[in-house]
mmCIF file of C-alpha atoms in Angstrom:
data_model
loop_
_atom_site.group_PDB
_atom_site.id
_atom_site.type_symbol
_atom_site.label_atom_id
_atom_site.label_comp_id
_atom_site.label_asym_id
_atom_site.label_seq_id
_atom_site.Cartn_x
_atom_site.Cartn_y
_atom_site.Cartn_z
ATOM 1 C CA UNK A 1 -85.975 87.587 -2.017
ATOM 2 C CA UNK A 2 -89.769 89.265 -0.946
ATOM 3 C CA UNK A 3 -92.860 87.429 -0.946
ATOM 4 C CA UNK A 4 -96.478 88.654 -0.805
ATOM 5 C CA UNK A 5 -98.782 86.726 1.770
ATOM 6 C CA UNK A 6 -100.985 85.155 -0.347
ATOM 7 C CA UNK A 7 -102.104 81.713 -0.097
ATOM 8 C CA UNK A 8 -100.212 79.331 -0.871
ATOM 9 C CA UNK A 9 -100.576 77.047 2.707
ATOM 10 C CA UNK A 10 -104.020 77.136 1.956
ATOM 11 C CA UNK A 11 -104.424 76.167 -1.188
ATOM 12 C CA UNK A 12 -102.532 73.313 -1.170
ATOM 13 C CA UNK A 13 -104.542 71.937 1.831
ATOM 14 C CA UNK A 14 -107.730 72.314 0.350
ATOM 15 C CA UNK A 15 -106.712 70.553 -2.560
ATOM 16 C CA UNK A 16 -105.911 67.309 -0.821
ATOM 17 C CA UNK A 17 -109.675 68.333 0.969
ATOM 18 C CA UNK A 18 -108.831 69.429 3.617
ATOM 19 C CA UNK A 19 -111.885 72.345 3.697
ATOM 20 C CA UNK A 20 -111.595 74.296 7.643
ATOM 21 C CA UNK A 21 -107.871 76.015 7.819
ATOM 22 C CA UNK A 22 -107.423 78.152 10.617
ATOM 23 C CA UNK A 23 -103.954 80.245 11.188
ATOM 24 C CA UNK A 24 -102.188 80.729 14.187
ATOM 25 C CA UNK A 25 -100.261 82.991 15.948
ATOM 26 C CA UNK A 26 -99.147 84.676 19.230
ATOM 27 C CA UNK A 27 -98.641 88.897 20.272
ATOM 28 C CA UNK A 28 -96.151 88.840 23.750
ATOM 29 C CA UNK A 29 -93.431 86.119 23.576
ATOM 30 C CA UNK A 30 -90.332 88.010 24.094
ATOM 31 C CA UNK A 31 -92.177 90.868 26.556
ATOM 32 C CA UNK A 32 -90.777 90.856 30.162
ATOM 33 C CA UNK A 33 -94.120 91.655 31.969
ATOM 34 C CA UNK A 34 -98.731 91.082 30.702
ATOM 35 C CA UNK A 35 -99.874 87.749 28.471
ATOM 36 C CA UNK A 36 -99.345 85.994 25.936
ATOM 37 C CA UNK A 37 -101.846 85.801 23.381
ATOM 38 C CA UNK A 38 -102.568 83.595 20.621
ATOM 39 C CA UNK A 39 -105.041 84.332 18.253
ATOM 40 C CA UNK A 40 -107.049 81.196 15.828
ATOM 41 C CA UNK A 41 -108.453 83.305 12.356
ATOM 42 C CA UNK A 42 -110.077 80.581 9.702
ATOM 43 C CA UNK A 43 -110.711 82.564 7.066
ATOM 44 C CA UNK A 44 -113.252 82.832 4.611
ATOM 45 C CA UNK A 45 -111.736 80.971 0.871
ATOM 46 C CA UNK A 46 -112.997 84.219 -1.219
ATOM 47 C CA UNK A 47 -111.245 86.306 1.121
ATOM 48 C CA UNK A 48 -109.075 88.675 -0.101
ATOM 49 C CA UNK A 49 -107.934 91.640 1.944
ATOM 50 C CA UNK A 50 -104.534 93.549 -0.593
ATOM 51 C CA UNK A 51 -102.231 95.646 3.151
ATOM 52 C CA UNK A 52 -102.929 92.649 5.104
ATOM 53 C CA UNK A 53 -99.186 91.258 6.821
ATOM 54 C CA UNK A 54 -97.693 90.754 9.602
ATOM 55 C CA UNK A 55 -98.668 92.200 12.711
ATOM 56 C CA UNK A 56 -95.297 93.721 13.001
ATOM 57 C CA UNK A 57 -94.762 95.589 9.949
ATOM 58 C CA UNK A 58 -97.800 97.932 9.838
ATOM 59 C CA UNK A 59 -98.460 100.912 12.024
ATOM 60 C CA UNK A 60 -100.489 100.683 15.132
ATOM 61 C CA UNK A 61 -103.097 102.437 13.115
ATOM 62 C CA UNK A 62 -103.691 100.329 9.830
ATOM 63 C CA UNK A 63 -103.286 97.506 12.008
ATOM 64 C CA UNK A 64 -106.149 98.923 14.303
ATOM 65 C CA UNK A 65 -108.017 98.723 11.352
ATOM 66 C CA UNK A 66 -107.665 95.987 9.897
ATOM 67 C CA UNK A 67 -108.484 94.312 12.865
ATOM 68 C CA UNK A 68 -111.932 95.697 12.576
ATOM 69 C CA UNK A 69 -112.435 94.729 9.733
ATOM 70 C CA UNK A 70 -111.520 90.607 10.212
ATOM 71 C CA UNK A 71 -113.670 91.514 13.292
ATOM 72 C CA UNK A 72 -116.160 92.611 11.660
ATOM 73 C CA UNK A 73 -116.619 89.944 8.798
ATOM 74 C CA UNK A 74 -119.854 87.295 9.644
ATOM 75 C CA UNK A 75 -118.356 84.353 7.716
ATOM 76 C CA UNK A 76 -114.401 85.141 9.205
ATOM 77 C CA UNK A 77 -114.330 82.803 12.106
ATOM 78 C CA UNK A 78 -112.043 83.978 15.376
ATOM 79 C CA UNK A 79 -110.483 83.310 18.867
ATOM 80 C CA UNK A 80 -108.562 84.552 20.863
ATOM 81 C CA UNK A 81 -106.165 82.302 23.991
ATOM 82 C CA UNK A 82 -105.271 84.546 26.830
ATOM 83 C CA UNK A 83 -101.707 82.970 29.232
ATOM 84 C CA UNK A 84 -101.237 85.690 32.570
ATOM 85 C CA UNK A 85 -97.668 86.018 33.562
ATOM 86 C CA UNK A 86 -98.299 83.896 36.959
ATOM 87 C CA UNK A 87 -98.717 80.843 34.616
ATOM 88 C CA UNK A 88 -95.838 81.652 32.511
ATOM 89 C CA UNK A 89 -93.294 81.878 35.835
ATOM 90 C CA UNK A 90 -95.112 78.859 36.675
ATOM 91 C CA UNK A 91 -95.176 76.775 33.293
ATOM 92 C CA UNK A 92 -92.628 78.706 30.927
ATOM 93 C CA UNK A 93 -93.240 80.591 28.595
ATOM 94 C CA UNK A 94 -92.705 78.413 25.966
ATOM 95 C CA UNK A 95 -95.013 76.186 26.662
ATOM 96 C CA UNK A 96 -97.760 79.015 28.048
ATOM 97 C CA UNK A 97 -96.654 80.114 24.400
ATOM 98 C CA UNK A 98 -97.857 76.460 23.376
ATOM 99 C CA UNK A 99 -101.452 76.959 26.223
ATOM 100 C CA UNK A 100 -102.698 79.719 25.104
ATOM 101 C CA UNK A 101 -102.376 78.451 21.145
ATOM 102 C CA UNK A 102 -104.331 75.640 22.753
ATOM 103 C CA UNK A 103 -107.016 77.610 24.074
ATOM 104 C CA UNK A 104 -107.904 79.579 21.249
ATOM 105 C CA UNK A 105 -108.244 77.404 18.726
ATOM 106 C CA UNK A 106 -110.852 75.272 21.136
ATOM 107 C CA UNK A 107 -113.005 78.586 21.700
ATOM 108 C CA UNK A 108 -113.077 79.084 18.114
ATOM 109 C CA UNK A 109 -117.093 78.144 16.801
ATOM 110 C CA UNK A 110 -115.871 75.104 15.419
ATOM 111 C CA UNK A 111 -113.620 73.154 15.275
ATOM 112 C CA UNK A 112 -110.973 73.256 12.278
ATOM 113 C CA UNK A 113 -109.926 70.096 9.582
ATOM 114 C CA UNK A 114 -105.855 71.449 9.859
ATOM 115 C CA UNK A 115 -104.209 74.871 11.770
ATOM 116 C CA UNK A 116 -100.973 76.852 9.859
ATOM 117 C CA UNK A 117 -99.085 77.604 13.074
ATOM 118 C CA UNK A 118 -96.124 80.203 12.885
ATOM 119 C CA UNK A 119 -93.114 78.954 14.025
ATOM 120 C CA UNK A 120 -92.185 75.973 15.206
ATOM 121 C CA UNK A 121 -94.624 72.895 15.804
ATOM 122 C CA UNK A 122 -96.604 73.113 18.371
ATOM 123 C CA UNK A 123 -96.908 69.959 20.322
ATOM 124 C CA UNK A 124 -98.731 68.369 22.105
ATOM 125 C CA UNK A 125 -101.401 69.935 19.713
ATOM 126 C CA UNK A 126 -104.506 68.508 19.539
ATOM 127 C CA UNK A 127 -104.849 68.917 15.047
ATOM 128 C CA UNK A 128 -102.832 68.142 12.728
ATOM 129 C CA UNK A 129 -100.805 71.254 11.875
ATOM 130 C CA UNK A 130 -97.825 72.460 9.104
ATOM 131 C CA UNK A 131 -95.688 74.720 11.122
ATOM 132 C CA UNK A 132 -94.414 77.828 9.134
ATOM 133 C CA UNK A 133 -90.982 79.672 9.682
ATOM 134 C CA UNK A 134 -91.828 83.342 9.385
ATOM 135 C CA UNK A 135 -95.447 82.265 9.123
ATOM 136 C CA UNK A 136 -97.066 85.389 9.504
ATOM 137 C CA UNK A 137 -95.410 87.180 5.953
ATOM 138 C CA UNK A 138 -96.196 84.477 4.138
ATOM 139 C CA UNK A 139 -99.622 82.382 4.688
ATOM 140 C CA UNK A 140 -102.980 85.492 5.358
ATOM 141 C CA UNK A 141 -104.290 83.373 7.770
ATOM 142 C CA UNK A 142 -101.042 83.561 9.187
ATOM 143 C CA UNK A 143 -101.134 87.232 9.750
ATOM 144 C CA UNK A 144 -104.878 88.216 10.208
ATOM 145 C CA UNK A 145 -103.908 85.498 13.713
ATOM 146 C CA UNK A 146 -101.120 88.097 14.940
ATOM 147 C CA UNK A 147 -103.149 90.796 13.616
ATOM 148 C CA UNK A 148 -105.982 90.104 15.705
ATOM 149 C CA UNK A 149 -103.359 88.376 19.115
ATOM 150 C CA UNK A 150 -101.464 92.009 18.326
ATOM 151 C CA UNK A 151 -104.488 94.209 19.188
ATOM 152 C CA UNK A 152 -105.960 91.967 21.097
ATOM 153 C CA UNK A 153 -102.259 92.397 23.785
ATOM 154 C CA UNK A 154 -101.992 95.678 22.637
ATOM 155 C CA UNK A 155 -105.072 96.252 24.445
ATOM 156 C CA UNK A 156 -104.603 94.935 27.791
ATOM 157 C CA UNK A 157 -101.446 96.389 28.792
ATOM 158 C CA UNK A 158 -102.619 99.933 27.784
ATOM 159 C CA UNK A 159 -105.979 98.273 30.746
ATOM 160 C CA UNK A 160 -102.799 97.667 32.620
ATOM 161 C CA UNK A 161 -100.672 101.136 32.242
ATOM 162 C CA UNK A 162 -103.932 102.729 33.273
ATOM 163 C CA UNK A 163 -103.360 100.926 36.296
ATOM 164 C CA UNK A 164 -99.705 100.584 37.000
ATOM 165 C CA UNK A 165 -98.794 103.905 34.980
ATOM 166 C CA UNK A 166 -95.133 104.672 36.452
ATOM 167 C CA UNK A 167 -94.581 102.085 34.042
ATOM 168 C CA UNK A 168 -96.059 103.356 30.451
ATOM 169 C CA UNK A 169 -97.283 100.103 29.763
ATOM 170 C CA UNK A 170 -98.759 101.230 27.411
ATOM 171 C CA UNK A 171 -96.020 102.508 25.305
ATOM 172 C CA UNK A 172 -94.178 99.843 25.251
ATOM 173 C CA UNK A 173 -96.696 97.226 25.666
ATOM 174 C CA UNK A 174 -94.247 95.484 27.977
ATOM 175 C CA UNK A 175 -90.943 94.515 26.311
ATOM 176 C CA UNK A 176 -87.367 95.252 27.120
ATOM 177 C CA UNK A 177 -86.880 99.206 26.402
ATOM 178 C CA UNK A 178 -85.442 101.183 27.757
ATOM 179 C CA UNK A 179 -87.171 103.298 28.799
ATOM 180 C CA UNK A 180 -89.189 100.304 30.606
ATOM 181 C CA UNK A 181 -85.748 99.127 32.139
ATOM 182 C CA UNK A 182 -85.226 102.529 33.633
ATOM 183 C CA UNK A 183 -89.017 102.404 34.891
ATOM 184 C CA UNK A 184 -88.838 99.015 36.625
ATOM 185 C CA UNK A 185 -85.164 99.703 38.195
ATOM 186 C CA UNK A 186 -86.808 102.612 39.868
ATOM 187 C CA UNK A 187 -90.162 100.947 40.700
ATOM 188 C CA UNK A 188 -89.148 97.204 41.185
ATOM 189 C CA UNK A 189 -92.410 94.353 39.801
ATOM 190 C CA UNK A 190 -95.139 95.182 40.278
ATOM 191 C CA UNK A 191 -97.903 92.194 39.653
ATOM 192 C CA UNK A 192 -97.575 91.536 36.236
ATOM 193 C CA UNK A 193 -93.671 91.536 35.238
ATOM 194 C CA UNK A 194 -92.880 88.132 34.797
ATOM 195 C CA UNK A 195 -90.497 87.377 37.239
ATOM 196 C CA UNK A 196 -89.075 84.580 35.732
ATOM 197 C CA UNK A 197 -87.387 86.052 33.065
ATOM 198 C CA UNK A 198 -83.578 87.594 33.787
ATOM 199 C CA UNK A 199 -83.911 91.793 33.197
ATOM 200 C CA UNK A 200 -86.949 91.407 36.054
ATOM 201 C CA UNK A 201 -84.653 90.233 38.792
ATOM 202 C CA UNK A 202 -81.567 92.170 37.762
ATOM 203 C CA UNK A 203 -83.579 95.518 35.755
ATOM 204 C CA UNK A 204 -79.505 96.782 36.805
ATOM 205 C CA UNK A 205 -77.756 94.834 34.913
ATOM 206 C CA UNK A 206 -80.023 94.026 32.013
ATOM 207 C CA UNK A 207 -79.863 97.964 31.467
ATOM 208 C CA UNK A 208 -75.940 98.152 31.182
ATOM 209 C CA UNK A 209 -76.219 95.194 28.267
ATOM 210 C CA UNK A 210 -79.302 98.401 25.881
ATOM 211 C CA UNK A 211 -76.476 100.481 26.724
ATOM 212 C CA UNK A 212 -73.622 99.082 25.849
ATOM 213 C CA UNK A 213 -75.596 97.704 22.267
ATOM 214 C CA UNK A 214 -76.629 100.887 21.217
ATOM 215 C CA UNK A 215 -73.144 102.239 22.392
ATOM 216 C CA UNK A 216 -69.899 101.301 20.088
ATOM 217 C CA UNK A 217 -66.765 100.840 21.759
ATOM 218 C CA UNK A 218 -64.076 103.539 22.137
ATOM 219 C CA UNK A 219 -61.141 101.954 20.615
ATOM 220 C CA UNK A 220 -57.596 102.865 21.190
ATOM 221 C CA UNK A 221 -55.146 103.389 18.478
ATOM 222 C CA UNK A 222 -52.748 101.123 17.133
ATOM 223 C CA UNK A 223 -49.371 102.251 15.781
ATOM 224 C CA UNK A 224 -51.126 104.062 12.631
ATOM 225 C CA UNK A 225 -54.096 106.448 13.712
ATOM 226 C CA UNK A 226 -57.705 105.122 12.518
ATOM 227 C CA UNK A 227 -56.379 100.927 12.948
ATOM 228 C CA UNK A 228 -57.356 98.772 15.480
ATOM 229 C CA UNK A 229 -54.517 96.791 17.447
ATOM 230 C CA UNK A 230 -54.181 93.420 16.672
ATOM 231 C CA UNK A 231 -55.650 91.186 18.760
ATOM 232 C CA UNK A 232 -53.212 89.682 22.036
#
């Protein structure tokens, strides 16, 4: 059932006296290259925005527009935390994501009283938290964090594209698209690739797997045309 992104969780917390609430989300966790970026956002209590939603559901132009709206508000507090590919390889992507989230919270101008986190709980974490599955579609605070994290990371990937133009990072942002895997197979990994990720170590295998998923296997006809053979 569709639920509009709103302040349900924030209102429940404010009703029990929690005043300063941050939303936190990440971008780049599933990419094969580049950093993981987390954003923490504290929205003003009377904040309203009719089009703010999970960043993945927004067109890039709208996402940029909302990003500028958010960061230009003087009564809105935000910060980002960044963990690069070297650290991701060293400590693994889950720990790196949590480290970026903690860094984003620590970088805020003042510490919130409670944090709403997209997904599962982050342990350890310095503050009280509420983890919300699909929180970026439910909480405006988390949705705002998702937009800021996504736009900040996309800009970093466009900058990396000028350093490593052969990989077309500005188009796929480091995710495992067919285009990226082809480039990876042709040129090998560059300094921002996550070498602990199997598709980076074995790009041809990953590409073949992607093509196999995209192409349905040919079926041998059974005795009656159009019916598959029974399983052995």
